[in-house]
Coordinates of C-alpha atoms in Angstrom, one line a residue:
M1 CA 76.5 -50.6 -63.9
L2 CA 75.8 -52.3 -67.2
L3 CA 78.8 -51.9 -69.6
Q4 CA 78.1 -54.1 -72.6
L5 CA 75.3 -56.3 -74.0
N6 CA 76.0 -58.8 -76.8
I7 CA 73.1 -60.5 -78.5
Q8 CA 73.4 -63.2 -81.2
N9 CA 70.5 -65.0 -83.0
F10 CA 67.9 -63.8 -80.5
A11 CA 64.3 -63.4 -81.8
I12 CA 64.7 -61.3 -84.9
V13 CA 68.2 -60.0 -84.0
R14 CA 71.1 -61.4 -85.9
N15 CA 74.0 -59.8 -84.0
L16 CA 74.1 -56.8 -81.6
D17 CA 77.0 -55.5 -79.5
L18 CA 76.0 -52.5 -77.4
E19 CA 78.1 -50.4 -75.1
W20 CA 76.3 -48.5 -72.3
H21 CA 77.3 -45.3 -70.5
Q22 CA 76.8 -44.0 -67.0
G23 CA 73.9 -41.6 -66.5
M24 CA 70.7 -41.9 -68.5
T25 CA 70.3 -43.9 -71.7
T26 CA 67.1 -43.7 -73.8
I27 CA 65.9 -46.2 -76.4
T28 CA 63.5 -45.1 -79.1
G29 CA 62.2 -46.5 -82.4
E30 CA 59.3 -47.0 -84.6
T31 CA 56.2 -48.8 -83.4
G32 CA 56.7 -52.5 -83.8
A33 CA 60.4 -52.2 -84.3
G34 CA 61.1 -54.1 -81.0
K35 CA 62.3 -51.3 -78.8
S36 CA 62.3 -53.6 -75.8
I37 CA 64.4 -56.3 -77.6
A38 CA 67.6 -55.4 -75.7
I39 CA 65.7 -55.4 -72.4
D40 CA 64.3 -58.8 -73.2
A41 CA 67.7 -60.2 -73.9
L42 CA 69.1 -58.6 -70.8
G43 CA 66.3 -60.2 -68.8
L44 CA 67.4 -63.6 -70.1
C45 CA 70.9 -62.9 -69.0
L46 CA 69.5 -62.1 -65.5
G47 CA 67.8 -65.5 -65.3
E48 CA 64.3 -65.0 -66.8
R49 CA 62.6 -68.0 -68.4
A50 CA 63.1 -68.4 -72.1
T51 CA 60.1 -68.7 -74.5
T52 CA 59.7 -70.9 -77.6
N53 CA 60.5 -68.0 -80.0
T54 CA 63.8 -67.1 -78.2
V55 CA 66.1 -68.4 -81.0
R56 CA 66.2 -66.7 -84.3
P57 CA 64.5 -68.8 -87.1
N58 CA 66.8 -71.3 -88.8
C59 CA 69.5 -70.9 -86.1
K60 CA 70.7 -73.6 -83.7
K61 CA 71.1 -71.4 -80.7
A62 CA 70.9 -67.9 -79.2
E63 CA 73.8 -66.5 -77.3
L64 CA 73.4 -63.5 -74.9
S65 CA 76.0 -62.0 -72.6
A66 CA 76.0 -58.9 -70.3
T67 CA 79.0 -57.3 -68.7
F68 CA 78.7 -55.3 -65.5
D69 CA 81.2 -53.1 -63.6
I70 CA 81.0 -54.3 -60.0
A71 CA 84.0 -52.4 -58.6
N72 CA 81.7 -50.5 -56.3
N73 CA 79.1 -53.1 -55.8
T74 CA 80.0 -54.8 -52.5
A75 CA 76.8 -56.9 -52.4
A76 CA 77.6 -58.5 -55.8
Q77 CA 81.3 -59.0 -54.8
N78 CA 80.3 -60.8 -51.6
W79 CA 77.8 -63.0 -53.5
L80 CA 80.5 -64.1 -56.0
K81 CA 82.9 -64.8 -53.1
T82 CA 80.5 -67.0 -51.3
K83 CA 79.8 -69.0 -54.6
D84 CA 83.6 -69.2 -55.3
L85 CA 83.2 -67.7 -58.7
N86 CA 85.9 -65.7 -60.4
L87 CA 86.0 -62.2 -59.0
D88 CA 87.1 -59.1 -60.9
D89 CA 86.0 -55.5 -61.4
D90 CA 83.9 -56.8 -64.4
C91 CA 81.3 -59.5 -64.1
I92 CA 80.0 -61.4 -67.1
L93 CA 76.6 -63.1 -67.2
R94 CA 76.1 -65.4 -70.2
R95 CA 73.2 -67.5 -71.5
I96 CA 73.1 -70.0 -74.3
I97 CA 69.6 -71.2 -75.4
S98 CA 69.2 -74.0 -78.0
A99 CA 66.4 -74.1 -80.6
E100 CA 65.1 -77.1 -78.7
G101 CA 64.7 -75.0 -75.6
R102 CA 67.7 -76.3 -73.6
S103 CA 69.6 -73.6 -71.7
K104 CA 73.1 -73.1 -70.2
S105 CA 74.0 -70.3 -67.8
Y106 CA 77.5 -68.9 -67.0
I107 CA 78.9 -66.4 -64.6
N108 CA 82.5 -65.3 -65.3
G109 CA 83.0 -68.4 -67.5
S110 CA 81.8 -70.9 -64.9
Q111 CA 78.6 -72.9 -65.7
V112 CA 75.9 -72.3 -63.0
P113 CA 72.3 -73.1 -62.3
L114 CA 69.8 -70.7 -63.7
I115 CA 68.7 -69.7 -60.2
Q116 CA 72.1 -68.3 -59.6
L117 CA 71.8 -65.9 -62.6
K118 CA 68.6 -64.7 -61.0
E119 CA 70.1 -64.2 -57.6
L120 CA 73.1 -62.3 -58.9
G121 CA 71.0 -60.3 -61.3
Q122 CA 68.9 -58.8 -58.5
L123 CA 72.1 -57.3 -57.2
L124 CA 73.1 -55.8 -60.5
I125 CA 70.1 -54.3 -62.2
N126 CA 66.4 -53.7 -61.6
I127 CA 63.9 -53.8 -64.5
H128 CA 60.6 -51.9 -64.3
G129 CA 58.1 -52.9 -67.0
Q130 CA 55.3 -50.8 -68.2
H131 CA 52.9 -52.6 -65.9
D132 CA 55.1 -52.9 -62.9
H133 CA 53.6 -49.7 -61.4
Q134 CA 50.6 -51.9 -60.6
L135 CA 52.7 -53.4 -57.8
L136 CA 52.2 -50.1 -56.0
T137 CA 48.7 -51.2 -55.3
K138 CA 49.8 -54.3 -53.3
A139 CA 50.1 -53.9 -49.5
S140 CA 53.4 -55.8 -49.4
E141 CA 55.0 -53.5 -51.9
Q142 CA 53.7 -50.4 -50.1
R143 CA 55.2 -51.6 -46.8
K144 CA 58.5 -52.4 -48.6
I145 CA 58.7 -48.9 -50.0
V146 CA 58.2 -47.4 -46.5
D147 CA 60.9 -49.7 -45.1
D148 CA 63.3 -48.9 -47.9
Y149 CA 62.9 -45.2 -47.3
A150 CA 63.2 -45.6 -43.5
D151 CA 66.3 -47.7 -44.0
H152 CA 65.8 -49.5 -40.7
C153 CA 67.0 -53.0 -41.6
H154 CA 68.2 -53.7 -38.1
L155 CA 64.7 -53.2 -36.8
L156 CA 63.2 -55.5 -39.5
D157 CA 65.9 -58.1 -38.8
E158 CA 65.1 -58.0 -35.1
V159 CA 61.4 -58.5 -35.7
K160 CA 62.0 -61.3 -38.1
Y161 CA 64.4 -63.0 -35.6
Y162 CA 61.8 -63.0 -32.8
Y163 CA 59.1 -64.2 -35.3
K164 CA 61.3 -67.1 -36.4
Q165 CA 62.1 -68.0 -32.8
W166 CA 58.4 -67.8 -31.9
Q167 CA 57.5 -70.0 -34.9
Q168 CA 60.1 -72.7 -33.9
L169 CA 59.0 -72.7 -30.3
N170 CA 55.3 -73.1 -31.4
N171 CA 56.3 -76.0 -33.7
E172 CA 58.2 -77.7 -30.9
L173 CA 55.2 -77.2 -28.5
K174 CA 52.8 -78.7 -31.1
S175 CA 55.1 -81.7 -31.6
L176 CA 55.3 -82.2 -27.8
Q177 CA 51.6 -81.9 -27.4
D178 CA 50.8 -84.1 -30.3
S179 CA 53.0 -86.9 -28.9
Q180 CA 51.8 -86.5 -25.3
L181 CA 49.5 -89.6 -25.3
Q182 CA 52.2 -91.8 -26.9
R183 CA 54.7 -90.4 -24.5
E184 CA 52.6 -91.2 -21.5
A185 CA 52.0 -94.8 -22.6
K186 CA 55.7 -95.2 -23.2
R187 CA 56.5 -93.6 -19.9
Q188 CA 54.3 -96.1 -18.0
L189 CA 55.9 -99.0 -19.8
L190 CA 59.4 -97.8 -19.1
Q191 CA 58.5 -97.1 -15.5
Y192 CA 57.4 -100.7 -15.0
Q193 CA 60.5 -102.0 -16.8
V194 CA 62.9 -99.8 -15.0
T195 CA 61.3 -100.6 -11.6
E196 CA 61.6 -104.3 -12.3
L197 CA 65.2 -104.0 -13.3
D198 CA 65.9 -101.8 -10.3
E199 CA 64.6 -104.4 -8.0
F200 CA 66.7 -107.2 -9.6
S201 CA 69.7 -104.9 -9.8
L202 CA 72.0 -107.1 -11.7
Q203 CA 75.5 -105.6 -11.6
E204 CA 78.1 -105.5 -14.4
D205 CA 79.8 -108.9 -14.9
E206 CA 77.6 -110.4 -12.2
F207 CA 75.9 -112.9 -14.5
L208 CA 79.1 -114.7 -15.4
Q209 CA 79.9 -115.2 -11.7
L210 CA 76.3 -116.2 -11.1
E211 CA 76.4 -118.7 -13.9
G212 CA 79.6 -120.3 -12.5
D213 CA 78.2 -120.5 -9.0
Y214 CA 75.0 -122.1 -10.3
K215 CA 76.8 -124.8 -12.3
R216 CA 79.1 -125.6 -9.4
H217 CA 76.3 -125.9 -6.8
S218 CA 74.1 -127.9 -9.2
H219 CA 76.8 -130.5 -9.6
A220 CA 78.1 -130.3 -6.0
Q221 CA 77.1 -133.9 -5.0
S222 CA 78.7 -135.4 -8.0
I223 CA 81.8 -133.4 -7.5
L224 CA 82.1 -134.5 -3.9
T225 CA 81.7 -138.2 -4.9
E226 CA 84.1 -138.1 -7.8
S227 CA 86.7 -136.1 -5.8
L228 CA 86.6 -138.7 -3.0
I229 CA 87.0 -141.6 -5.4
A230 CA 89.9 -139.7 -7.0
L231 CA 91.6 -139.3 -3.6
D232 CA 91.1 -142.9 -2.9
I233 CA 92.8 -143.9 -6.1
L234 CA 95.6 -141.4 -5.7
S235 CA 96.6 -141.7 -2.1
T236 CA 94.1 -143.0 0.6
N237 CA 93.3 -146.6 -0.5
E238 CA 95.4 -148.8 1.8
Q239 CA 95.3 -151.8 -0.5
F240 CA 96.4 -149.9 -3.6
N241 CA 97.0 -146.2 -4.5
V242 CA 98.9 -144.4 -7.1
N243 CA 101.3 -142.6 -4.7
D244 CA 102.4 -145.8 -3.0
S245 CA 102.7 -147.8 -6.2
L246 CA 104.6 -145.1 -8.0
G247 CA 107.0 -144.7 -5.0
K248 CA 107.6 -148.5 -4.9
A249 CA 108.4 -148.4 -8.7
I250 CA 110.9 -145.6 -8.2
E251 CA 112.5 -147.4 -5.3
N252 CA 113.0 -150.6 -7.3
L253 CA 114.4 -148.8 -10.4
S254 CA 116.7 -146.6 -8.4
A255 CA 118.7 -149.7 -7.4
F256 CA 119.8 -150.1 -11.0
S257 CA 120.0 -146.5 -12.2
H258 CA 123.8 -146.5 -11.5
I259 CA 124.2 -149.4 -14.0
D260 CA 122.3 -147.8 -16.9
A261 CA 122.1 -144.0 -17.5
D262 CA 118.9 -144.4 -19.5
L263 CA 117.2 -146.0 -16.5
A264 CA 118.4 -143.1 -14.4
N265 CA 116.6 -140.6 -16.7
I266 CA 113.4 -142.7 -16.5
T267 CA 113.7 -142.8 -12.7
N268 CA 114.0 -139.0 -12.6
L269 CA 110.9 -138.5 -14.7
L270 CA 108.9 -140.9 -12.4
Q271 CA 110.2 -138.9 -9.4
E272 CA 108.9 -135.6 -10.9
S273 CA 105.5 -137.3 -11.7
L274 CA 105.3 -138.5 -8.1
I275 CA 105.8 -135.0 -6.8
Q276 CA 103.1 -133.6 -9.1
I277 CA 100.7 -136.4 -8.1
E278 CA 101.3 -135.7 -4.4
E279 CA 100.7 -132.0 -5.0
A280 CA 97.5 -132.8 -6.9
S281 CA 96.3 -135.1 -4.2
N282 CA 96.9 -132.4 -1.5
D283 CA 95.0 -129.8 -3.6
L284 CA 92.2 -132.2 -4.2
R285 CA 92.0 -133.0 -0.5
H286 CA 91.8 -129.3 0.4
Y287 CA 89.2 -128.8 -2.4
H288 CA 87.1 -131.7 -1.0
D289 CA 87.3 -130.5 2.5
K290 CA 86.1 -127.0 1.5
L291 CA 83.3 -128.3 -0.7
E292 CA 80.0 -128.5 1.1
L293 CA 76.4 -129.0 0.2
D294 CA 74.4 -125.9 1.1
P295 CA 70.8 -126.2 -0.1
Q296 CA 69.8 -122.7 1.0
A297 CA 72.7 -121.1 -0.9
Y298 CA 72.0 -123.2 -3.9
A299 CA 68.3 -122.3 -3.8
A300 CA 69.2 -118.5 -3.7
I301 CA 71.7 -118.8 -6.6
E302 CA 69.3 -120.9 -8.6
E303 CA 66.4 -118.4 -8.1
R304 CA 68.6 -115.4 -9.1
Y305 CA 70.1 -117.3 -12.1
S306 CA 66.6 -118.3 -13.3
L307 CA 65.3 -114.8 -12.9
A308 CA 68.2 -113.4 -14.9
L309 CA 67.4 -115.8 -17.7
Q310 CA 63.7 -114.9 -17.6
L311 CA 64.4 -111.1 -17.8
A312 CA 66.9 -111.6 -20.6
K313 CA 64.3 -113.6 -22.6
K314 CA 61.6 -111.0 -21.8
H315 CA 63.7 -108.1 -23.1
Q316 CA 65.3 -110.2 -25.9
V317 CA 68.9 -109.6 -24.9
A318 CA 71.7 -111.8 -23.7
P319 CA 71.6 -112.1 -19.8
E320 CA 75.1 -110.5 -19.5
K321 CA 73.6 -107.4 -21.3
L322 CA 70.9 -106.7 -18.7
P323 CA 72.9 -104.1 -16.9
Q324 CA 73.4 -102.1 -20.1
L325 CA 69.7 -102.4 -20.9
H326 CA 68.8 -101.2 -17.5
A327 CA 70.9 -98.1 -17.9
S328 CA 69.5 -97.4 -21.4
L329 CA 65.8 -97.7 -20.3
S330 CA 66.5 -95.5 -17.2
Q331 CA 67.9 -92.8 -19.5
E332 CA 65.0 -93.1 -21.9
L333 CA 62.6 -92.7 -18.9
A334 CA 64.5 -89.7 -17.8
N335 CA 64.3 -88.2 -21.3
I336 CA 60.5 -88.6 -21.4
S337 CA 60.3 -86.9 -18.0
Q338 CA 62.4 -84.1 -19.4
D339 CA 60.0 -83.8 -22.4
E340 CA 57.1 -83.3 -19.9
S341 CA 59.0 -80.6 -18.2
R342 CA 60.0 -79.1 -21.6
V343 CA 56.3 -78.5 -22.4
L344 CA 56.1 -76.0 -19.5
T345 CA 59.5 -74.5 -20.4
V346 CA 58.4 -74.0 -24.0
I347 CA 55.2 -72.3 -23.0
D348 CA 57.1 -69.9 -20.9
E349 CA 59.7 -69.3 -23.7
I350 CA 56.8 -68.6 -26.1
E351 CA 55.4 -66.0 -23.8
K352 CA 58.8 -64.3 -23.4
T353 CA 59.5 -64.4 -27.1
E354 CA 56.1 -62.8 -27.9
Q355 CA 56.8 -60.0 -25.4
A356 CA 60.2 -59.4 -27.1
Y357 CA 58.6 -59.6 -30.5
F358 CA 55.9 -57.0 -29.7
Q359 CA 58.5 -54.7 -28.2
S360 CA 60.6 -54.8 -31.3
A361 CA 57.6 -54.5 -33.6
E362 CA 56.5 -51.4 -31.7
K363 CA 60.0 -49.8 -32.3
L364 CA 59.6 -50.8 -36.0
S365 CA 56.1 -49.3 -36.1
K366 CA 57.3 -46.0 -34.6
S367 CA 60.2 -45.8 -37.2
R368 CA 57.7 -46.5 -40.0
Q369 CA 55.3 -43.8 -38.7
K370 CA 58.1 -41.2 -38.5
S371 CA 59.3 -42.1 -42.0
A372 CA 55.8 -42.2 -43.4
K373 CA 55.2 -38.5 -42.6
A374 CA 58.4 -37.4 -44.4
L375 CA 57.7 -39.7 -47.3
S376 CA 54.1 -38.5 -47.6
K377 CA 55.3 -34.9 -47.8
K378 CA 58.0 -35.6 -50.3
I379 CA 55.8 -37.6 -52.7
S380 CA 53.1 -35.0 -52.5
T381 CA 55.6 -32.3 -53.5
S382 CA 56.9 -34.5 -56.3
L383 CA 53.4 -35.1 -57.6
H384 CA 52.9 -31.3 -57.9
E385 CA 56.1 -31.2 -60.0
L386 CA 54.7 -33.9 -62.2
N387 CA 51.7 -31.7 -63.1
M388 CA 49.4 -33.2 -60.5
E389 CA 49.0 -29.9 -58.8
H390 CA 46.1 -31.0 -56.6
G391 CA 47.7 -34.3 -55.7
K392 CA 48.0 -35.3 -52.1
F393 CA 49.7 -38.5 -50.9
H394 CA 49.5 -40.0 -47.5
V395 CA 51.0 -43.2 -46.0
D396 CA 48.5 -44.6 -43.6
I397 CA 50.0 -46.9 -40.9
T398 CA 47.7 -48.8 -38.6
H399 CA 48.2 -51.7 -36.1
N400 CA 47.0 -55.1 -37.0
D401 CA 44.2 -55.7 -34.5
S402 CA 44.3 -59.5 -34.9
K403 CA 47.4 -59.8 -32.6
A404 CA 48.7 -62.4 -35.1
L405 CA 52.5 -62.4 -35.3
S406 CA 54.0 -61.6 -38.7
P407 CA 57.7 -61.5 -39.9
N408 CA 57.0 -57.9 -41.1
G409 CA 55.7 -56.6 -37.8
I410 CA 52.3 -55.4 -36.6
D411 CA 51.6 -52.7 -39.1
E412 CA 49.1 -52.4 -42.0
V413 CA 50.6 -50.0 -44.6
L414 CA 48.2 -48.3 -47.1
F415 CA 49.0 -45.6 -49.6
L416 CA 46.2 -43.0 -49.9
V417 CA 45.9 -40.4 -52.6
S418 CA 43.7 -37.5 -53.5
L419 CA 44.1 -36.1 -57.1
N420 CA 41.3 -33.6 -57.3
P421 CA 40.3 -30.6 -55.2
G422 CA 37.9 -31.6 -52.5
Q423 CA 38.4 -35.3 -53.0
A424 CA 39.0 -37.3 -49.9
L425 CA 42.1 -39.4 -49.5
E426 CA 41.3 -42.9 -50.8
A427 CA 43.3 -46.1 -51.4
M428 CA 45.5 -45.5 -54.4
H429 CA 44.2 -48.4 -56.5
K430 CA 40.7 -47.0 -56.3
V431 CA 41.4 -43.5 -57.7
A432 CA 44.7 -43.5 -59.7
S433 CA 44.8 -44.3 -63.4
G434 CA 47.6 -46.2 -65.1
G435 CA 49.4 -43.0 -66.1
E436 CA 49.0 -41.5 -62.6
L437 CA 50.3 -44.7 -61.1
S438 CA 53.3 -44.4 -63.4
R439 CA 54.0 -40.9 -62.2
I440 CA 53.6 -41.8 -58.5
S441 CA 56.0 -44.8 -59.1
L442 CA 58.5 -42.5 -60.7
A443 CA 58.3 -40.0 -57.9
M444 CA 59.0 -42.8 -55.4
Q445 CA 62.0 -44.0 -57.5
V446 CA 63.6 -40.6 -57.4
I447 CA 63.0 -40.1 -53.7
L448 CA 64.3 -43.6 -53.0
A449 CA 67.4 -43.1 -55.2
D450 CA 69.7 -42.8 -52.3
K451 CA 68.4 -46.2 -51.0
V452 CA 68.8 -48.0 -54.3
V453 CA 70.9 -51.1 -53.9
T454 CA 71.2 -52.1 -57.5
P455 CA 73.5 -49.7 -59.5
A456 CA 71.3 -49.8 -62.6
L457 CA 67.6 -49.2 -63.3
I458 CA 65.7 -50.0 -66.4
F459 CA 62.3 -48.4 -67.2
D460 CA 60.5 -50.3 -70.1
E461 CA 57.9 -47.8 -71.4
V462 CA 56.8 -46.8 -67.9
D463 CA 55.8 -43.4 -69.4
V464 CA 52.7 -44.9 -71.2
G465 CA 49.7 -42.6 -70.8
I466 CA 51.8 -39.5 -70.2
S467 CA 52.2 -36.5 -72.6
G468 CA 52.8 -32.8 -72.8
P469 CA 54.2 -30.9 -69.9
T470 CA 54.0 -34.0 -67.7
A471 CA 56.2 -35.9 -70.0
A472 CA 58.8 -33.2 -69.7
M473 CA 58.7 -33.4 -66.0
V474 CA 59.0 -37.2 -66.2
G475 CA 62.1 -36.8 -68.3
T476 CA 63.6 -34.4 -65.8
K477 CA 62.8 -36.8 -62.9
L478 CA 64.5 -39.7 -64.7
Q479 CA 67.5 -37.5 -65.5
Q480 CA 67.6 -36.5 -61.8
L481 CA 67.5 -40.2 -60.9
A482 CA 70.4 -40.8 -63.3
Q483 CA 72.6 -38.6 -61.1
K484 CA 72.5 -41.4 -58.5
T485 CA 72.4 -44.6 -60.6
Q486 CA 72.5 -45.7 -64.2
V487 CA 69.1 -45.3 -65.9
I488 CA 68.0 -47.0 -69.1
C489 CA 64.6 -46.0 -70.4
V490 CA 62.6 -47.4 -73.4
T491 CA 60.3 -44.5 -74.4
H492 CA 58.2 -43.1 -77.1
L493 CA 58.1 -39.6 -75.7
P494 CA 60.5 -36.9 -77.1
Q495 CA 60.4 -35.0 -73.8
V496 CA 61.9 -38.1 -72.1
A497 CA 64.2 -39.2 -75.0
C498 CA 65.9 -35.8 -75.1
K499 CA 67.0 -36.1 -71.4
G500 CA 69.3 -39.1 -72.1
H501 CA 73.1 -38.7 -72.0
Q502 CA 73.1 -41.6 -74.6
Q503 CA 70.4 -42.6 -77.1
F504 CA 69.8 -45.9 -79.1
F505 CA 67.5 -46.1 -82.1
V506 CA 65.8 -49.4 -82.8
A507 CA 64.7 -50.2 -86.4
K508 CA 63.2 -53.3 -88.1
L509 CA 64.5 -54.2 -91.6
T510 CA 63.1 -56.7 -94.0
D511 CA 63.9 -57.9 -97.5
G512 CA 60.5 -59.6 -97.9
A513 CA 62.0 -63.0 -96.9
H514 CA 63.8 -62.2 -93.7
T515 CA 63.3 -59.7 -90.9
E516 CA 66.0 -58.2 -88.6
T517 CA 66.1 -55.8 -85.8
T518 CA 69.0 -53.4 -85.5
V519 CA 70.0 -51.1 -82.6
T520 CA 72.2 -48.1 -83.4
E521 CA 73.7 -45.5 -81.0
L522 CA 72.8 -42.1 -82.3
S523 CA 75.1 -39.2 -82.8
Q524 CA 74.1 -35.7 -81.7
Q525 CA 72.9 -34.9 -85.2
S526 CA 71.0 -38.2 -85.5
R527 CA 69.4 -37.6 -82.1
V528 CA 67.9 -34.3 -83.5
K529 CA 66.3 -36.1 -86.3
E530 CA 65.0 -38.9 -84.1
I531 CA 63.5 -36.4 -81.5
A532 CA 62.0 -34.5 -84.5
R533 CA 60.4 -37.8 -85.7
L534 CA 59.0 -38.4 -82.2
L535 CA 57.5 -34.9 -82.2
A536 CA 56.1 -34.7 -85.8
G537 CA 55.8 -38.3 -87.0
D538 CA 57.1 -39.4 -90.4
K539 CA 56.9 -35.9 -91.9
I540 CA 59.8 -34.1 -90.3
T541 CA 59.7 -30.4 -90.8
D542 CA 62.1 -27.6 -90.1
N543 CA 60.0 -26.6 -87.2
S544 CA 60.1 -30.1 -85.7
L545 CA 63.9 -30.2 -86.2
A546 CA 64.3 -26.8 -84.5
N547 CA 62.0 -27.9 -81.7
A548 CA 64.1 -31.1 -81.3
A549 CA 67.3 -29.2 -81.2
E550 CA 65.8 -26.9 -78.5
L551 CA 64.7 -29.9 -76.4
L552 CA 68.2 -31.5 -76.6
A553 CA 69.8 -28.2 -75.7
G554 CA 67.6 -27.8 -72.7

């Protein structure tokens, strides 16, 4: 509930600090005094857009803050937790608006975007302006009222879930169908590429081996010739070879190695070299003996090596990367094939989702129809209490024949009324005046009081067009509503003002140069005078005072 509202330099208000009570609070004042000034300021605290005349003339900024008790408001507490804002039993919404139009918003001392004030505000209080009853003529609002009364959120959520799923599947199907031609062209290209790579079937690391074999075979004749020449130099030439010459040198030096130790070391090194040359000669001989010219093997290697280079150039990759490319293209081809299969799967899922949607929508429709009967009866009774003795109210629910899916189900909800004897039920907007709509709206608010989520309701002159006995019943209904939730009502009717547990009086003061609006909480004695003024106008008589006291006592 609203606990406190502080207003500084707002419009023609210099400074106001108002404390609000549980139950029903009424706000009255002279015409033009600005009875709705507190409601306008509260609206800014709740995230409404500021106008150019928000800041009091000759002031730099307007400051507005509203304090709410949220100890029993689970929805507001959860919202604050999710936004990681300070959580306490009291919640403070604050707004600072500069004369240039810049605005800053705060929740519990933390600066927040304006949209967050609006989100939280919807969980704290609900403001009904004098023209808000016109919303009752909208089909969406009529459906919402029936759903609020039925209190079947689980059925609504189920319908919305299947509708969202159905939407997502249809979007996916459209995307798949839109890209079908491109997919088919891509599939044909991939199929050709994968088939070509399948046939070549280059294995991992095969290209490096292939490259080595190709180079060896392409130089085989030169290698044979050079290796034979090297063997001749090292060991096979009978006239001169390295092995024999080095052996002779070692033999000649060995004869003197016992004379000079340095010569012995040189002889040992030459002996080691001879051993290595002999091993190299043997290895080279074995290599030469195994090396052979095989034109057919060379042709096969050359062909595969050349094809690998061609494919690599064609796909613009390094030859050794062809196996990875092959795997990647194969996977892409498999994915496209899966997309083709997915089209059929999605069509089947859409059909199943539609069936589930209509089953849930039918359950929702039955719940609405059941609640509509009870709501029609209750509102008709309430209209009689509001001096519309011939009033009949009926909630008409029909199925939407278009078979189009909607997040709200398959029902068309229409409020029908008859206000005069013998008059047929017709759409409410065709037969109800503004005052009658106000009474119907009030009747609904009272009936839906148990379903009210926000712990405070504000009625800003919703009793326009109402007078006499009807006004008294409106006051009684508002007081009845205040048993369930905090009610704040801006009114010009004494029959409504007297029903408040608390009453504020709004006055406009001027010294000729400056104008200021004040709001004062009335004592019981002051309330008698104010109610008498509402009854009799500026000339308050003893009779009007007595009448006012009687109204307040009632």
